[in-house]
Amino acid sequence: MRPSLREPRDSDPAISPSSPSSRSSRTAPSRRGVLAGLGLAAGGAVLSGCASPAVAGIVGTGPGKDTLQFWSLLGGADGIVMQGMVDQYKKTHPNVKQQTVTLGWGDPYYTKLSLAVIGNHPPDVGIAHLTRARILAKAGLLDPIAESDLERNGLRITDFNPVAVQMATINGKLYAVPLDTHVQTVFYNTKICKQAGLLKPDGTLVDLDSRDRFTEAALESKKVTKQWGFGIGVQDPVISWRQFQGFYSQAGGQVVADQGTKVVLDDDKAGEVIDFITGLTLHKGAVPSTASSGAVFNAFAAGTLGLFIDGDWDISAFKAAKTPFDMTRFPQLFGSVPTDYKVQADSHSLVLPRNSGRSRQRLDTTLQFIKSIISQSLTWGGGGHIPAYLPTDRSEAYKKLKPNSNYAASARHAAYDPDAWYSGSGSHFESVVGGYLSAAFTGQSSVSAALKNMRRDLNRLAKTKSPLKSA
């Protein structure tokens, strides 16, 4: 059975780009308009679930006045680590009643968080991907966080990864405290790669920073495994998008601009990236085109695959499987080395759902909770994600944390999903665009057809009026 330790990849059953709904030009969004804009409206399904603390904000009860409520979407290994960090907060703050609510990753979480705010019973603090936090903030569903309030509670914004801080800032206001950056990485089986002659004298992987080297490494690995060379889950639309976004960003490409209202897809650059990956899957057989993402994941976990690209969160699963592996950063195959280096990424962050009745005392209690979580960034970094808190990222303790710190510098080169109301982690955008990419990578579509379909649906999304008000 495939280990259940990976970050889930729920996709939004949101607005169909092939049939964009008409929207009025009202200033304030309606309840359904906000949910649609967040990629969360899914008919009656938004209220599914048992009446439990997880939906307290929706049914109108909310957290008690003397209870600090924290909402999270973290499952698997991430969820276990986060709960341990929350337990540590409880030990050091015995006088604070604290309640943690964990909801399903992606759609269910962001739907219920939005409804809790709209229903005026939000949690005190929540987890949000930065790509989604921007959307929530622009919908008026988050409160900005003043630097003076952070500093009063022992945190300075200059102590965080500036790339993540920039993503968390809109119109000069901070709307999230970054916890990490999670990136695509290269996992490599040390036994197989040694047999394939792919290790340097110090035992680390040879340089993969060119298309020729990458292809050669994949083919050498395949000679040893007699199966696959480089595992990439190209049958999965979201994974296909993540690979494309990394390489296409290295080439200097953008997909949309002007907050998603303008399509700027560069057919030449995008075609070059798609051609290269398609060459690996269909022509050289170096990357499996017929196996699911689960199959290649399991092959690496079982020790029968030499090289594998996926998110850094897989580290816990491979440790649990006792796979002989190490890690290095996502390769640079496009642009100039190293000046154009990029890697697809997102960041978990801590946000303050909008609450007009939040007192200064409750704000300080909430920020003390955030400080406690941030202060445990070394613990969080153990699960694979790169700490956004620079005192941890630069510490000797983190540098000694292997293989985690091997790819830590990638956080400064994060290529986040496009800034658009229909974009972000787990969004319909990723699924639609990734679906066309996956079709090309697996031979179900030509490169030209994939680009044509991407452009068509992106244009429909770009022309669909956003229901979100400006933050």
CSV table of C-alpha atoms in Angstrom, one decimal, residues 12-342:
chain,number,residue,atom,x,y,z
A,12,ASP,CA,-11.2,22.3,-6.8
A,13,PRO,CA,-14.4,21.5,-8.6
A,14,ALA,CA,-14.6,25.2,-9.1
A,15,ILE,CA,-15.6,27.5,-12.0
A,16,SER,CA,-15.3,25.8,-15.4
A,17,PRO,CA,-13.0,27.8,-17.6
A,18,SER,CA,-14.9,26.5,-20.6
A,19,SER,CA,-18.1,28.0,-19.4
A,20,PRO,CA,-17.4,31.1,-17.3
A,21,SER,CA,-20.3,32.4,-15.4
A,22,SER,CA,-21.4,36.0,-15.9
A,23,ARG,CA,-20.8,38.3,-13.0
A,24,SER,CA,-22.0,41.8,-12.1
A,25,SER,CA,-19.7,44.7,-11.5
A,26,ARG,CA,-20.8,45.2,-7.9
A,27,THR,CA,-18.2,46.5,-5.4
A,28,ALA,CA,-18.7,44.1,-2.5
A,29,PRO,CA,-18.8,40.4,-3.4
A,30,SER,CA,-21.8,38.2,-2.5
A,31,ARG,CA,-21.3,35.1,-0.3
A,32,ARG,CA,-21.4,32.8,-3.4
A,33,GLY,CA,-19.4,35.3,-5.4
A,34,VAL,CA,-16.6,35.2,-2.9
A,35,LEU,CA,-16.7,31.4,-2.8
A,36,ALA,CA,-16.7,31.3,-6.6
A,37,GLY,CA,-13.8,33.7,-6.8
A,38,LEU,CA,-11.9,31.6,-4.3
A,39,GLY,CA,-12.5,28.5,-6.5
A,40,LEU,CA,-14.7,27.1,-3.7
A,41,ALA,CA,-18.3,27.1,-4.9
A,42,ALA,CA,-19.3,23.6,-5.5
A,43,GLY,CA,-23.1,23.6,-5.2
A,44,GLY,CA,-24.5,22.3,-2.0
A,45,ALA,CA,-21.3,20.4,-1.2
A,46,VAL,CA,-19.8,23.4,0.6
A,47,LEU,CA,-21.8,22.6,3.7
A,48,SER,CA,-21.1,18.9,3.8
A,49,GLY,CA,-19.6,17.4,6.9
A,50,CYS,CA,-20.7,16.6,10.4
A,51,ALA,CA,-21.7,19.2,12.9
A,52,SER,CA,-18.5,19.3,14.9
A,53,PRO,CA,-16.0,21.9,16.0
A,54,ALA,CA,-14.7,21.8,12.5
A,55,VAL,CA,-17.8,23.6,11.3
A,56,ALA,CA,-18.4,25.7,14.3
A,57,GLY,CA,-17.9,29.0,12.5
A,58,ILE,CA,-20.4,27.9,9.8
A,59,VAL,CA,-23.2,27.0,12.1
A,60,GLY,CA,-22.8,30.1,14.1
A,61,THR,CA,-21.2,29.1,17.3
A,62,GLY,CA,-17.5,29.8,16.7
A,63,PRO,CA,-14.8,29.4,19.3
A,64,GLY,CA,-15.5,30.3,22.9
A,65,LYS,CA,-14.4,33.7,24.1
A,66,ASP,CA,-11.8,32.1,26.3
A,67,THR,CA,-10.6,29.6,23.7
A,68,LEU,CA,-7.9,30.2,21.1
A,69,GLN,CA,-9.0,28.4,18.0
A,70,PHE,CA,-6.5,27.3,15.3
A,71,TRP,CA,-7.7,25.9,12.0
A,72,SER,CA,-5.4,23.7,9.9
A,73,LEU,CA,-5.5,21.7,6.7
A,74,LEU,CA,-2.4,19.7,7.4
A,75,GLY,CA,-2.7,15.9,7.2
A,76,GLY,CA,-0.3,13.0,7.2
A,77,ALA,CA,3.2,13.6,8.6
A,78,ASP,CA,2.7,17.3,8.4
A,79,GLY,CA,-0.4,17.1,10.6
A,80,ILE,CA,1.4,15.0,13.2
A,81,VAL,CA,4.4,17.4,13.4
A,82,MET,CA,2.1,20.4,13.6
A,83,GLN,CA,0.1,18.8,16.4
A,84,GLY,CA,3.3,18.3,18.4
A,85,MET,CA,4.2,21.9,17.9
A,86,VAL,CA,0.7,23.0,19.2
A,87,ASP,CA,1.1,20.6,22.2
A,88,GLN,CA,4.4,22.4,23.0
A,89,TYR,CA,2.5,25.7,22.9
A,90,LYS,CA,0.0,24.3,25.4
A,91,LYS,CA,2.8,23.3,27.7
A,92,THR,CA,4.4,26.7,27.7
A,93,HIS,CA,1.0,28.5,27.9
A,94,PRO,CA,-1.0,26.5,30.4
A,95,ASN,CA,-3.4,29.4,31.2
A,96,VAL,CA,-4.6,29.6,27.5
A,97,LYS,CA,-7.4,27.3,26.4
A,98,GLN,CA,-6.5,26.1,22.9
A,99,GLN,CA,-8.5,24.2,20.3
A,100,THR,CA,-7.2,22.8,17.0
A,101,VAL,CA,-9.5,22.1,14.1
A,102,THR,CA,-8.2,20.1,11.2
A,103,LEU,CA,-10.1,20.0,7.9
A,104,GLY,CA,-9.6,18.3,4.6
A,105,TRP,CA,-6.8,19.7,2.4
A,106,GLY,CA,-7.7,22.1,-0.3
A,107,ASP,CA,-11.4,22.8,-1.2
A,108,PRO,CA,-13.0,21.7,2.0
A,109,TYR,CA,-10.7,23.8,4.1
A,110,TYR,CA,-10.8,27.0,2.2
A,111,THR,CA,-14.5,26.8,1.8
A,112,LYS,CA,-15.2,26.4,5.5
A,113,LEU,CA,-12.7,29.0,6.5
A,114,SER,CA,-14.4,31.5,4.1
A,115,LEU,CA,-17.8,30.6,5.4
A,116,ALA,CA,-16.7,31.0,9.0
A,117,VAL,CA,-15.5,34.5,8.3
A,118,ILE,CA,-18.6,35.4,6.3
A,119,GLY,CA,-20.7,34.1,9.2
A,120,ASN,CA,-18.8,36.3,11.7
A,121,HIS,CA,-17.5,33.4,13.7
A,122,PRO,CA,-13.9,32.9,12.4
A,123,PRO,CA,-11.1,31.0,14.1
A,124,ASP,CA,-8.4,33.2,15.7
A,125,VAL,CA,-5.7,31.9,13.4
A,126,GLY,CA,-5.4,29.5,10.4
A,127,ILE,CA,-3.0,27.9,8.0
A,128,ALA,CA,-3.1,29.0,4.4
A,129,HIS,CA,-0.9,28.6,1.4
A,130,LEU,CA,0.5,31.9,0.4
A,131,THR,CA,-1.0,31.6,-3.1
A,132,ARG,CA,-4.4,31.2,-1.4
A,133,ALA,CA,-3.8,33.7,1.3
A,134,ARG,CA,-3.5,36.4,-1.4
A,135,ILE,CA,-6.9,35.5,-2.7
A,136,LEU,CA,-8.4,35.4,0.7
A,137,ALA,CA,-6.9,38.8,1.5
A,138,LYS,CA,-8.2,40.4,-1.8
A,139,ALA,CA,-11.6,39.0,-0.9
A,140,GLY,CA,-11.5,40.9,2.4
A,141,LEU,CA,-11.4,37.7,4.4
A,142,LEU,CA,-8.1,38.3,6.2
A,143,ASP,CA,-7.0,41.0,8.6
A,144,PRO,CA,-3.7,42.7,7.9
A,145,ILE,CA,-0.9,42.2,10.4
A,146,ALA,CA,0.9,45.3,11.5
A,147,GLU,CA,4.6,45.1,12.0
A,148,SER,CA,4.3,46.9,15.3
A,149,ASP,CA,2.0,44.2,16.6
A,150,LEU,CA,4.4,41.5,15.4
A,151,GLU,CA,7.4,43.3,17.1
A,152,ARG,CA,5.4,43.8,20.3
A,153,ASN,CA,5.1,40.0,20.4
A,154,GLY,CA,8.7,39.2,19.6
A,155,LEU,CA,8.6,38.8,15.8
A,156,ARG,CA,10.2,40.9,13.1
A,157,ILE,CA,9.2,40.7,9.5
A,158,THR,CA,12.9,41.1,8.5
A,159,ASP,CA,13.5,37.7,10.1
A,160,PHE,CA,11.6,35.9,7.3
A,161,ASN,CA,12.4,34.9,3.8
A,162,PRO,CA,12.0,38.1,1.8
A,163,VAL,CA,10.5,36.2,-1.2
A,164,ALA,CA,7.8,34.7,1.0
A,165,VAL,CA,7.2,38.1,2.7
A,166,GLN,CA,6.7,39.7,-0.7
A,167,MET,CA,4.1,37.1,-1.5
A,168,ALA,CA,2.4,37.8,1.8
A,169,THR,CA,2.2,41.5,1.2
A,170,ILE,CA,-0.5,43.3,-0.7
A,171,ASN,CA,-0.5,47.1,-1.2
A,172,GLY,CA,2.1,47.5,1.5
A,173,LYS,CA,0.2,45.5,4.1
A,174,LEU,CA,1.3,42.1,5.5
A,175,TYR,CA,-1.5,39.5,5.4
A,176,ALA,CA,0.3,36.3,6.5
A,177,VAL,CA,3.3,35.2,8.5
A,178,PRO,CA,5.3,32.7,6.4
A,179,LEU,CA,6.0,29.3,8.0
A,180,ASP,CA,7.9,27.6,5.2
A,181,THR,CA,8.6,27.3,1.5
A,182,HIS,CA,7.9,23.8,0.0
A,183,VAL,CA,9.6,23.1,-3.3
A,184,GLN,CA,10.0,20.4,-5.9
A,185,THR,CA,13.2,18.5,-5.3
A,186,VAL,CA,15.3,15.6,-6.7
A,187,PHE,CA,15.3,12.5,-4.6
A,188,TYR,CA,17.9,9.9,-5.5
A,189,ASN,CA,18.5,6.3,-4.4
A,190,THR,CA,22.1,6.3,-3.3
A,191,LYS,CA,22.6,2.5,-4.1
A,192,ILE,CA,21.2,2.7,-7.6
A,193,CYS,CA,23.0,5.9,-8.4
A,194,LYS,CA,26.3,4.6,-7.2
A,195,GLN,CA,25.9,1.6,-9.5
A,196,ALA,CA,25.0,3.9,-12.3
A,197,GLY,CA,28.1,6.0,-11.8
A,198,LEU,CA,26.0,9.1,-10.9
A,199,LEU,CA,27.6,9.9,-7.5
A,200,LYS,CA,30.6,12.2,-7.0
A,201,PRO,CA,33.5,11.1,-4.7
A,202,ASP,CA,31.8,12.7,-1.7
A,203,GLY,CA,28.6,10.5,-2.3
A,204,THR,CA,26.4,13.3,-3.6
A,205,LEU,CA,24.6,13.4,-7.0
A,206,VAL,CA,26.4,14.6,-10.0
A,207,ASP,CA,25.5,18.0,-11.5
A,208,LEU,CA,22.2,17.7,-13.5
A,209,ASP,CA,22.1,21.4,-14.6
A,210,SER,CA,21.7,20.9,-18.3
A,211,ARG,CA,19.3,19.0,-20.5
A,212,ASP,CA,22.0,16.7,-21.8
A,213,ARG,CA,23.2,15.8,-18.2
A,214,PHE,CA,19.7,15.3,-17.0
A,215,THR,CA,18.9,13.0,-19.9
A,216,GLU,CA,22.1,11.1,-19.5
A,217,ALA,CA,21.5,10.6,-15.8
A,218,ALA,CA,18.0,9.3,-16.5
A,219,LEU,CA,19.3,6.8,-19.1
A,220,GLU,CA,22.1,5.6,-16.9
A,221,SER,CA,19.7,5.0,-14.0
A,222,LYS,CA,17.4,3.1,-16.3
A,223,LYS,CA,20.3,0.8,-17.3
A,224,VAL,CA,20.6,-0.3,-13.6
A,225,THR,CA,16.9,-0.5,-12.7
A,226,LYS,CA,15.8,-2.1,-16.1
A,227,GLN,CA,12.6,-0.2,-15.6
A,228,TRP,CA,12.5,3.6,-15.4
A,229,GLY,CA,15.2,6.3,-15.4
A,230,PHE,CA,13.8,9.4,-13.8
A,231,GLY,CA,10.4,9.2,-12.0
A,232,ILE,CA,8.1,12.2,-12.7
A,233,GLY,CA,4.3,11.7,-12.3
A,234,VAL,CA,3.4,13.1,-15.7
A,235,GLN,CA,0.0,11.4,-15.6
A,236,ASP,CA,-1.0,13.7,-12.8
A,237,PRO,CA,-2.1,17.2,-14.0
A,238,VAL,CA,-1.0,19.0,-10.9
A,239,ILE,CA,2.5,17.4,-10.9
A,240,SER,CA,2.8,18.1,-14.6
A,241,TRP,CA,2.0,21.8,-13.9
A,242,ARG,CA,4.6,21.9,-11.2
A,243,GLN,CA,7.4,20.6,-13.4
A,244,PHE,CA,6.4,22.9,-16.3
A,245,GLN,CA,6.1,26.0,-14.0
A,246,GLY,CA,9.6,25.4,-12.7
A,247,PHE,CA,11.3,24.9,-16.1
A,248,TYR,CA,9.2,27.6,-17.8
A,249,SER,CA,10.0,30.1,-15.1
A,250,GLN,CA,13.7,29.3,-15.6
A,251,ALA,CA,13.2,30.2,-19.3
A,252,GLY,CA,11.8,33.5,-18.2
A,253,GLY,CA,8.2,32.7,-19.1
A,254,GLN,CA,5.0,33.9,-17.5
A,255,VAL,CA,1.5,32.4,-18.1
A,256,VAL,CA,-0.7,35.3,-17.1
A,257,ALA,CA,-0.1,38.9,-16.0
A,258,ASP,CA,-2.0,41.9,-14.5
A,259,GLN,CA,-3.5,39.8,-11.7
A,260,GLY,CA,-4.7,37.1,-14.2
A,261,THR,CA,-6.5,39.5,-16.6
A,262,LYS,CA,-3.9,39.1,-19.4
A,263,VAL,CA,-2.6,35.9,-21.0
A,264,VAL,CA,1.1,36.2,-21.8
A,265,LEU,CA,1.9,32.5,-22.5
A,266,ASP,CA,5.0,32.4,-24.6
A,267,ASP,CA,4.5,29.6,-27.1
A,268,ASP,CA,8.1,29.3,-28.0
A,269,LYS,CA,9.4,29.0,-24.4
A,270,ALA,CA,6.5,26.8,-23.3
A,271,GLY,CA,6.9,24.6,-26.4
A,272,GLU,CA,10.6,24.1,-25.7
A,273,VAL,CA,9.8,22.9,-22.2
A,274,ILE,CA,7.0,20.6,-23.3
A,275,ASP,CA,9.2,19.3,-26.1
A,276,PHE,CA,12.0,18.4,-23.7
A,277,ILE,CA,9.8,16.5,-21.3
A,278,THR,CA,7.9,14.8,-24.1
A,279,GLY,CA,11.2,13.7,-25.5
A,280,LEU,CA,12.1,12.1,-22.2
A,281,THR,CA,8.7,10.3,-21.9
A,282,LEU,CA,7.9,9.3,-25.5
A,283,HIS,CA,11.1,9.2,-27.5
A,284,LYS,CA,13.9,8.2,-25.0
A,285,GLY,CA,11.7,6.3,-22.5
A,286,ALA,CA,13.7,7.9,-19.7
A,287,VAL,CA,10.6,9.1,-17.8
A,288,PRO,CA,7.6,6.8,-17.5
A,289,SER,CA,4.6,8.0,-19.5
A,290,THR,CA,2.2,5.2,-18.7
A,291,ALA,CA,2.7,4.9,-14.9
A,292,SER,CA,0.6,6.9,-12.4
A,293,SER,CA,2.2,9.3,-10.0
A,294,GLY,CA,1.5,6.7,-7.3
A,295,ALA,CA,3.3,4.0,-9.2
A,296,VAL,CA,6.5,6.1,-9.5
A,297,PHE,CA,6.3,7.2,-5.9
A,298,ASN,CA,6.0,3.5,-4.8
A,299,ALA,CA,8.8,2.5,-7.1
A,300,PHE,CA,11.2,5.0,-5.4
A,301,ALA,CA,9.9,4.1,-1.9
A,302,ALA,CA,10.5,0.4,-2.7
A,303,GLY,CA,14.1,1.1,-3.9
A,304,THR,CA,13.5,0.2,-7.5
A,305,LEU,CA,13.8,3.7,-9.0
A,306,GLY,CA,17.0,5.7,-9.0
A,307,LEU,CA,15.8,9.3,-9.5
A,308,PHE,CA,12.5,11.0,-8.6
A,309,ILE,CA,11.2,14.5,-8.7
A,310,ASP,CA,8.4,15.5,-6.3
A,311,GLY,CA,7.7,17.8,-3.4
A,312,ASP,CA,10.0,18.0,-0.4
A,313,TRP,CA,7.2,16.6,1.9
A,314,ASP,CA,7.9,13.1,0.6
A,315,ILE,CA,10.9,12.9,2.8
A,316,SER,CA,8.9,11.5,5.7
A,317,ALA,CA,7.4,8.7,3.6
A,318,PHE,CA,10.8,7.6,2.3
A,319,LYS,CA,12.4,7.7,5.8
A,320,ALA,CA,9.5,5.6,7.0
A,321,ALA,CA,10.1,3.1,4.2
A,322,LYS,CA,13.8,3.0,5.0
A,323,THR,CA,14.6,3.9,1.4
A,324,PRO,CA,18.4,4.5,0.9
A,325,PHE,CA,18.1,8.1,-0.5
A,326,ASP,CA,19.5,11.6,-0.5
A,327,MET,CA,18.2,14.8,-1.9
A,328,THR,CA,19.3,17.8,-4.0
A,329,ARG,CA,17.6,20.8,-5.5
A,330,PHE,CA,15.4,20.8,-8.5
A,331,PRO,CA,17.6,21.0,-11.6
A,332,GLN,CA,18.1,24.0,-13.8
A,333,LEU,CA,17.6,23.0,-17.4
A,334,PHE,CA,16.6,26.3,-19.0
A,335,GLY,CA,17.9,29.9,-18.8
A,336,SER,CA,21.4,30.9,-17.7
A,337,VAL,CA,23.0,29.0,-14.8
A,338,PRO,CA,22.7,30.1,-12.1
A,339,THR,CA,21.2,33.6,-12.6
A,340,ASP,CA,17.8,32.3,-13.9
A,341,TYR,CA,17.3,29.5,-11.4
A,342,LYS,CA,13.7,29.0,-10.4
